[in-house]
Coordinates of N, CA, C and O and ligand atoms in Angstrom, one line a residue:
M216 N 6.2 19.3 -8.8 CA 6.9 18.8 -8.0 C 6.3 17.3 -7.7 O 4.8 17.0 -8.0
P217 N 7.1 16.3 -7.8 CA 6.7 15.1 -7.9 C 6.4 14.7 -6.5 O 6.3 15.1 -5.3
S218 N 5.2 13.5 -6.6 CA 4.5 13.0 -5.4 C 5.7 12.4 -4.5 O 6.8 11.7 -5.5
V219 N 5.6 12.4 -3.1 CA 6.1 11.5 -2.3 C 6.5 9.9 -2.9 O 7.5 9.3 -2.7
F220 N 5.5 9.3 -3.4 CA 5.3 8.0 -4.1 C 6.1 7.9 -5.2 O 6.9 7.0 -5.9
T221 N 6.2 9.2 -6.4 CA 6.6 9.1 -7.3 C 8.5 9.4 -7.1 O 8.9 8.6 -7.5
R222 N 8.5 9.7 -5.9 CA 9.9 9.9 -5.5 C 10.3 8.7 -5.0 O 11.9 8.0 -5.3
I223 N 9.5 7.6 -4.3 CA 9.7 6.5 -3.6 C 9.8 5.3 -4.8 O 11.0 4.7 -4.9
I224 N 9.1 5.7 -5.7 CA 9.3 4.7 -7.2 C 10.4 5.4 -8.0 O 11.2 4.1 -8.4
R225 N 11.1 6.3 -7.9 CA 12.3 6.7 -8.4 C 13.7 6.1 -7.9 O 14.4 6.3 -7.9
G226 N 13.1 5.4 -6.5 CA 14.5 5.3 -6.0 C 14.8 6.2 -5.0 O 16.4 6.6 -4.2
E227 N 14.1 7.7 -5.1 CA 15.2 8.8 -4.2 C 14.7 9.1 -3.0 O 15.5 9.7 -2.2
I228 N 13.8 8.5 -2.3 CA 13.6 8.1 -0.9 C 13.3 6.8 -0.8 O 12.9 6.1 -1.4
P229 N 13.9 6.0 0.0 CA 13.5 4.8 0.8 C 11.8 4.4 1.1 O 11.2 5.3 1.4
C230 N 11.9 3.2 0.7 CA 10.6 2.4 1.6 C 10.7 1.2 1.7 O 12.0 0.4 1.5
Y231 N 9.9 0.5 2.1 CA 10.0 -1.0 2.9 C 9.1 -1.6 1.5 O 7.9 -1.6 1.7
Q232 N 9.9 -1.8 0.5 CA 9.0 -2.4 -0.3 C 8.8 -4.0 -0.4 O 9.1 -4.8 0.2
V233 N 7.2 -3.9 -1.0 CA 7.0 -5.2 -0.7 C 6.9 -6.2 -2.1 O 7.1 -7.5 -2.4
A234 N 6.4 -5.3 -3.1 CA 6.5 -5.9 -4.8 C 6.2 -4.9 -5.6 O 6.0 -3.7 -5.3
E235 N 6.7 -5.4 -6.8 CA 6.9 -4.4 -8.0 C 6.9 -5.1 -9.5 O 7.6 -6.3 -9.4
N236 N 6.2 -4.3 -10.1 CA 6.2 -4.9 -11.8 C 6.8 -3.9 -12.5 O 7.1 -2.6 -11.9
E237 N 6.2 -4.2 -14.0 CA 6.3 -2.9 -14.5 C 5.8 -1.6 -14.3 O 6.4 -0.3 -14.7
H238 N 4.7 -2.0 -13.9 CA 3.8 -0.5 -14.1 C 3.3 -0.3 -12.2 O 2.7 0.7 -12.4
Y239 N 3.5 -1.1 -11.5 CA 2.9 -1.0 -10.1 C 3.9 -1.3 -9.1 O 4.8 -1.9 -9.1
M240 N 3.9 -0.6 -7.8 CA 4.7 -1.1 -6.9 C 3.6 -1.1 -5.7 O 2.9 -0.4 -5.3
A241 N 4.4 -1.7 -4.6 CA 3.4 -1.8 -3.4 C 4.3 -1.9 -2.3 O 5.8 -2.6 -2.5
F242 N 4.5 -1.1 -1.3 CA 5.1 -0.9 0.2 C 4.4 -0.7 1.2 O 3.2 -0.2 1.4
L243 N 5.1 -0.8 2.4 CA 4.4 -0.4 3.8 C 4.0 0.9 3.8 O 4.8 1.6 3.4
D244 N 2.7 0.9 4.6 CA 2.5 2.3 4.7 C 3.2 2.7 6.0 O 3.4 1.6 7.0
I245 N 4.0 3.9 6.3 CA 4.9 4.1 7.1 C 4.0 4.6 8.5 O 4.7 4.4 9.4
N246 N 2.5 4.7 8.6 CA 1.9 4.6 9.7 C 1.1 3.6 9.5 O -0.4 3.9 9.6
P247 N 1.1 2.3 9.7 CA 0.1 1.5 9.9 C -1.3 1.1 10.8 O -1.1 1.6 11.5
L248 N -2.2 1.0 10.2 CA -3.5 0.6 10.8 C -3.1 -1.0 11.5 O -3.8 -1.2 12.9
Q249 N -2.5 -1.8 10.8 CA -2.2 -3.0 11.4 C -1.0 -3.5 10.6 O -0.5 -2.5 9.7
K250 N -0.3 -4.4 11.3 CA 0.9 -4.9 10.9 C 0.6 -5.6 9.4 O -0.4 -6.3 9.4
G251 N 1.2 -5.4 8.2 CA 0.9 -5.5 6.8 C 0.3 -4.4 6.2 O 0.1 -4.9 4.9
H252 N 0.0 -3.5 6.7 CA -0.7 -2.2 6.0 C 0.0 -1.8 5.0 O 1.2 -1.3 4.8
T253 N -0.5 -2.4 3.7 CA 0.5 -2.1 2.2 C -0.3 -1.2 1.6 O -1.6 -1.1 1.3
L254 N 0.4 -0.5 0.8 CA 0.0 0.7 -0.4 C 0.4 0.0 -1.5 O 1.7 -0.2 -1.8
V255 N -0.5 0.2 -2.4 CA -0.2 -0.3 -3.9 C -0.9 1.1 -4.4 O -1.8 1.2 -4.9
V256 N 0.4 1.4 -5.9 CA 0.2 2.4 -6.6 C 0.8 2.0 -8.0 O 1.5 1.4 -8.5
P257 N -0.1 3.0 -9.0 CA 0.5 2.8 -10.5 C 1.9 3.8 -10.0 O 2.1 4.5 -9.7
K258 N 2.6 3.4 -11.0 CA 4.0 3.9 -11.5 C 3.6 4.9 -12.1 O 4.4 6.4 -11.6
Q259 N 2.3 5.1 -12.7 CA 2.0 6.7 -13.6 C 1.8 7.6 -12.6 O 0.5 6.9 -11.8
E260 N 2.2 8.6 -12.4 CA 1.5 9.8 -11.2 C 0.2 10.5 -11.7 O 0.1 11.3 -13.0
T261 N -0.8 10.2 -11.2 CA -2.2 10.9 -11.5 C -2.7 10.8 -9.9 O -2.7 9.8 -9.2
D262 N -3.4 11.9 -9.2 CA -4.0 12.4 -8.3 C -4.9 11.2 -7.7 O -4.8 10.4 -7.1
Y263 N -6.0 11.5 -8.3 CA -7.5 10.8 -8.0 C -7.7 9.5 -9.0 O -7.3 9.7 -10.4
I264 N -7.6 8.6 -8.2 CA -7.9 7.3 -8.6 C -8.7 7.0 -10.1 O -8.5 6.4 -10.8
F265 N -9.8 7.8 -9.9 CA -10.7 7.7 -10.7 C -10.4 8.3 -11.9 O -11.1 8.6 -13.2
D266 N -9.5 9.1 -11.8 CA -8.6 9.6 -13.4 C -7.6 9.0 -14.2 O -7.3 9.4 -15.3
L267 N -7.5 7.6 -13.3 CA -6.5 6.8 -14.3 C -7.1 6.1 -15.4 O -8.8 5.8 -15.7
E268 N -6.9 5.9 -16.6 CA -7.2 5.3 -17.7 C -7.6 3.9 -17.1 O -7.2 3.1 -16.2
D269 N -8.6 3.2 -17.7 CA -9.7 2.5 -17.5 C -8.3 0.8 -17.1 O -8.3 0.4 -16.1
K270 N -7.2 1.1 -18.1 CA -6.3 -0.2 -18.4 C -5.5 -0.2 -17.1 O -4.9 -1.2 -16.3
V271 N -5.2 1.3 -16.8 CA -4.2 1.3 -15.6 C -4.9 1.2 -13.9 O -4.8 0.3 -13.3
L272 N -6.2 1.5 -14.0 CA -6.8 1.3 -12.9 C -7.2 -0.5 -12.7 O -6.8 -1.0 -11.7
S273 N -7.6 -0.9 -13.6 CA -7.7 -2.7 -13.7 C -6.7 -3.2 -13.3 O -6.9 -4.1 -12.4
G274 N -5.7 -3.0 -13.8 CA -4.1 -3.3 -13.7 C -3.8 -3.1 -12.1 O -3.2 -4.2 -11.7
L275 N -4.0 -1.9 -11.7 CA -3.8 -1.7 -10.4 C -4.2 -2.6 -9.6 O -4.2 -3.2 -8.5
F276 N -5.8 -3.0 -10.2 CA -6.7 -3.9 -8.6 C -6.0 -5.5 -8.9 O -6.0 -6.0 -7.9
V277 N -5.6 -6.0 -10.3 CA -5.1 -7.1 -10.6 C -3.7 -7.1 -9.7 O -3.6 -8.2 -8.7
F278 N -2.8 -6.2 -9.3 CA -1.8 -6.0 -8.9 C -1.9 -6.1 -7.3 O -1.4 -7.5 -6.4
A279 N -2.9 -5.4 -7.0 CA -3.9 -5.4 -5.6 C -4.0 -6.6 -5.4 O -3.6 -7.3 -4.1
K280 N -4.4 -7.6 -5.9 CA -4.9 -9.1 -5.4 C -3.7 -10.1 -5.1 O -3.7 -10.7 -4.3
E281 N -3.0 -9.6 -6.2 CA -1.3 -10.5 -5.7 C -1.0 -9.9 -4.2 O -0.5 -11.0 -3.5
V282 N -0.9 -8.8 -4.1 CA 0.1 -8.4 -3.1 C -0.9 -8.7 -1.7 O -0.4 -9.0 -0.8
A283 N -2.3 -8.5 -1.9 CA -3.1 -9.1 -0.9 C -2.9 -10.7 -0.6 O -3.2 -11.0 0.3
G284 N -2.5 -11.7 -1.4 CA -2.3 -12.9 -1.4 C -1.2 -13.1 -0.4 O -0.9 -14.0 0.5
K285 N -0.2 -12.2 -0.9 CA 1.3 -12.3 -0.1 C 0.8 -11.9 1.5 O 1.3 -12.6 2.4
I286 N -0.3 -10.8 1.9 CA -0.3 -10.3 3.1 C -1.0 -11.5 3.5 O -0.9 -11.7 5.2
E287 N -2.0 -11.9 3.1 CA -2.8 -13.3 3.8 C -1.9 -14.3 4.1 O -2.2 -14.9 5.2
K288 N -1.1 -15.0 3.5 CA 0.0 -16.1 3.7 C 0.8 -15.4 5.4 O 1.0 -16.2 5.9
V289 N 1.1 -14.2 5.2 CA 1.9 -13.8 6.5 C 1.3 -13.2 7.7 O 1.4 -13.5 8.7
F290 N 0.1 -12.8 7.5 CA -0.9 -12.3 8.5 C -2.3 -12.7 8.2 O -3.0 -11.9 7.9
P291 N -2.6 -13.9 8.8 CA -3.6 -14.6 8.5 C -4.9 -13.8 9.3 O -4.7 -13.5 10.4
C292 N -5.7 -13.7 8.6 CA -7.1 -12.5 9.1 C -8.4 -13.2 8.4 O -7.9 -13.9 7.4
D293 N -9.4 -12.5 8.9 CA -10.5 -12.9 8.2 C -10.7 -12.1 6.7 O -11.1 -12.9 5.6
R294 N -10.2 -11.3 6.4 CA -10.0 -10.6 4.7 C -9.0 -9.4 4.7 O -9.0 -9.2 5.8
I295 N -8.5 -9.1 3.7 CA -7.8 -8.4 3.3 C -8.9 -6.8 3.0 O -9.5 -6.9 1.8
G296 N -8.6 -6.1 3.8 CA -9.9 -4.6 3.8 C -9.2 -3.9 2.8 O -7.8 -3.9 2.6
I297 N -9.5 -3.4 1.7 CA -9.2 -2.3 0.8 C -10.1 -1.1 0.9 O -10.9 -0.6 1.0
T298 N -9.1 0.1 1.0 CA -9.7 1.3 1.0 C -8.9 2.3 0.5 O -7.6 2.0 -0.1
V299 N -9.6 3.0 -0.4 CA -9.0 4.5 -1.2 C -9.6 5.3 -0.4 O -10.6 6.1 0.0
I300 N -8.4 6.4 0.0 CA -8.9 7.7 0.6 C -8.0 9.0 -0.1 O -8.8 9.5 -1.1
G301 N -6.9 9.0 -0.6 CA -5.8 9.7 -1.2 C -6.0 11.4 -0.8 O -5.8 12.3 -1.6
L302 N -6.1 11.5 0.6 CA -6.5 13.2 0.9 C -5.3 13.4 1.8 O -4.8 14.7 1.1
E303 N -4.4 12.7 1.5 CA -2.9 13.2 1.9 C -1.9 13.2 0.9 O -1.2 14.1 0.8
V304 N -1.7 12.0 0.0 CA -0.9 12.3 -0.9 C -1.7 12.4 -2.4 O -2.5 11.2 -2.7
P305 N -1.1 12.9 -3.2 CA -1.5 13.3 -4.1 C -1.1 12.4 -5.3 O -0.9 12.8 -6.3
H306 N -1.4 10.9 -4.9 CA -0.8 10.1 -6.2 C -1.5 9.0 -5.9 O -1.6 8.3 -4.7
A307 N -2.4 8.2 -6.7 CA -3.6 7.4 -6.1 C -3.0 6.0 -6.0 O -1.8 5.5 -6.2
H308 N -3.8 5.7 -5.1 CA -3.3 4.3 -4.5 C -4.5 3.5 -3.3 O -5.3 4.4 -3.6
V309 N -3.9 2.2 -3.5 CA -5.0 1.6 -2.4 C -4.4 1.2 -1.4 O -3.3 0.5 -1.2
H310 N -5.0 1.3 0.0 CA -4.8 0.4 1.3 C -5.1 -0.6 1.0 O -6.2 -0.8 1.1
L311 N -4.4 -1.5 1.6 CA -4.4 -3.3 1.8 C -4.0 -3.4 3.3 O -3.0 -3.2 3.7
I312 N -5.1 -3.9 3.9 CA -4.7 -4.1 5.3 C -5.5 -5.5 6.0 O -6.7 -6.1 5.6
P313 N -4.7 -6.3 6.6 CA -5.4 -7.4 7.1 C -6.4 -7.4 8.1 O -6.1 -6.3 9.3
I314 N -7.7 -7.8 7.8 CA -8.4 -6.9 9.2 C -9.3 -8.3 9.9 O -9.5 -9.4 9.3
H315 N -9.8 -8.5 11.2 CA -10.6 -9.6 11.4 C -12.1 -8.8 12.0 O -13.2 -9.5 11.8
E316 N -12.0 -7.6 12.1 CA -13.1 -6.9 11.9 C -13.1 -5.1 11.4 O -11.8 -4.8 11.5
E317 N -14.3 -4.6 11.5 CA -14.5 -3.3 11.0 C -13.2 -2.6 11.5 O -12.8 -1.6 11.2
K318 N -13.5 -2.5 12.8 CA -12.6 -1.1 13.5 C -11.1 -1.5 13.1 O -10.4 -0.8 13.6
D319 N -10.7 -2.5 13.1 CA -9.3 -2.9 12.1 C -8.8 -2.0 11.1 O -7.7 -1.8 10.5
M320 N -9.7 -1.3 10.7 CA -9.5 -0.4 9.6 C -10.0 1.3 9.6 O -10.9 1.3 8.8
N321 N -10.2 1.5 11.2 CA -10.2 2.8 11.4 C -9.5 3.9 10.9 O -8.5 4.4 12.0
F322 N -9.4 4.6 9.8 CA -8.4 5.4 9.6 C -8.6 6.6 10.9 O -7.7 7.2 10.5
S323 N -9.7 6.5 11.2 CA -9.4 7.8 12.3 C -8.6 7.5 13.4 O -8.5 8.3 14.6
G324 N -8.8 6.4 13.8 CA -8.2 5.4 15.0 C -6.5 5.9 15.0 O -5.7 6.3 14.3
P325 N -6.0 5.4 16.2 CA -4.4 5.5 16.4 C -3.6 4.7 15.4 O -4.3 3.5 15.0
K326 N -2.6 5.2 14.9 CA -1.7 4.2 14.0 C -0.7 3.5 14.7 O -0.5 4.0 16.0
M327 N -0.1 2.5 14.3 CA 0.8 1.5 14.8 C 2.4 2.3 14.7 O 2.5 3.6 13.8
V328 N 2.8 2.4 16.2 CA 4.4 2.7 15.5 C 5.2 1.2 15.8 O 5.0 0.7 17.0
L329 N 5.9 1.1 14.8 CA 6.6 0.0 14.8 C 8.0 0.7 14.4 O 8.4 1.7 14.1
S330 N 9.0 -0.3 14.8 CA 10.5 -0.1 14.7 C 10.8 -0.4 13.4 O 10.3 -1.3 12.5
A331 N 11.8 0.4 12.6 CA 12.5 0.2 11.3 C 13.1 -0.9 10.9 O 12.5 -1.9 10.3
E332 N 13.6 -2.0 12.3 CA 13.7 -3.2 12.3 C 12.2 -4.1 11.8 O 12.6 -5.1 11.0
E333 N 11.6 -3.8 12.5 CA 10.4 -4.6 12.5 C 9.7 -4.8 11.0 O 8.9 -5.2 10.3
M334 N 9.4 -3.3 10.7 CA 9.1 -2.6 9.2 C 10.1 -3.6 8.2 O 9.3 -4.2 7.3
L335 N 11.3 -3.5 8.4 CA 11.9 -4.3 7.3 C 11.6 -5.6 7.6 O 11.5 -6.7 6.3
E336 N 11.7 -6.3 8.4 CA 11.4 -7.7 8.7 C 9.7 -8.0 7.7 O 9.7 -9.2 7.2
I337 N 9.1 -7.2 8.0 CA 7.6 -7.0 7.6 C 7.5 -7.0 5.8 O 7.3 -8.3 5.4
A338 N 8.4 -6.6 5.6 CA 8.6 -6.2 4.1 C 9.0 -7.3 3.7 O 8.9 -7.9 2.4
Q339 N 10.0 -7.8 4.1 CA 10.9 -8.9 3.9 C 10.0 -10.2 3.7 O 10.1 -11.0 2.4
R340 N 9.5 -10.2 4.6 CA 8.2 -11.7 4.6 C 7.4 -11.4 3.7 O 7.0 -12.3 3.2
L341 N 6.8 -10.3 3.5 CA 5.9 -10.2 2.3 C 6.5 -10.1 1.2 O 6.0 -11.2 0.3
S342 N 7.4 -10.0 1.0 CA 8.0 -9.7 -0.3 C 8.6 -11.4 -0.9 O 8.3 -11.8 -2.1
E343 N 9.0 -12.2 -0.1 CA 9.5 -13.5 -0.5 C 8.2 -14.5 -0.1 O 7.7 -15.6 -0.8
A344 N 7.0 -14.0 0.3 CA 5.5 -14.9 0.4 C 5.0 -15.2 -0.8 O 5.4 -14.7 -1.8
Ligands
AMP228 P1 -4.4 9.4 2.0 O1 -3.5 9.9 1.0 O2 -5.3 9.7 3.0 O3 -4.6 7.9 1.5 O4 -2.9 8.9 3.2 C1 -1.5 8.5 2.5 C2 -1.2 7.5 3.4 O5 0.4 7.1 2.4 C3 -1.2 7.8 4.8 O6 -1.6 6.3 5.0 C4 0.7 7.7 5.2 O7 1.2 7.2 6.1 C5 0.9 7.0 4.1 N1 2.6 7.5 3.5 C6 2.9 9.1 3.6 N2 3.9 9.2 2.9 C7 4.6 7.9 2.8 C8 5.8 7.4 2.7 N3 6.9 8.3 2.6 N4 6.2 5.8 2.8 C9 4.8 5.1 3.2 N5 3.7 5.6 3.5 C10 3.6 6.9 3.9

């Protein structure tokens, strides 16, 4: 069964898209820790990030760097935090989160609840940045 991220990549379920190229895609996390919290995924479905071929893994980080640049422009911050968890969705991905302090990326803490309109507006601003 395809992962939820593969279904997003195929266009079978919607997402708030931020960026895309031939091999990678970035879209907003539906339960963000901060405004601008974005997931970056390889289109190739592999569960564990360290099972990706070296070329796909390194390309993922180069693409993530481009996406981080967009997030920084729209949400000024001290830096873009980057995290890999992967316990919920078995499709390799990195979380990019604009942060000012360590607690801004506490995955055990409460998530933000943003309206669909706000998510759409954030995704549009990021994709245009
Ligand atoms: P993890 O696999 O532990 O890194 O967590 C998966 C992340 O994907 C969580 O932060 C979820 O909020 C997020 N997520 C799950 N389903 C979707 C979806 N359909 N669109 C965007 N983000 C999602």
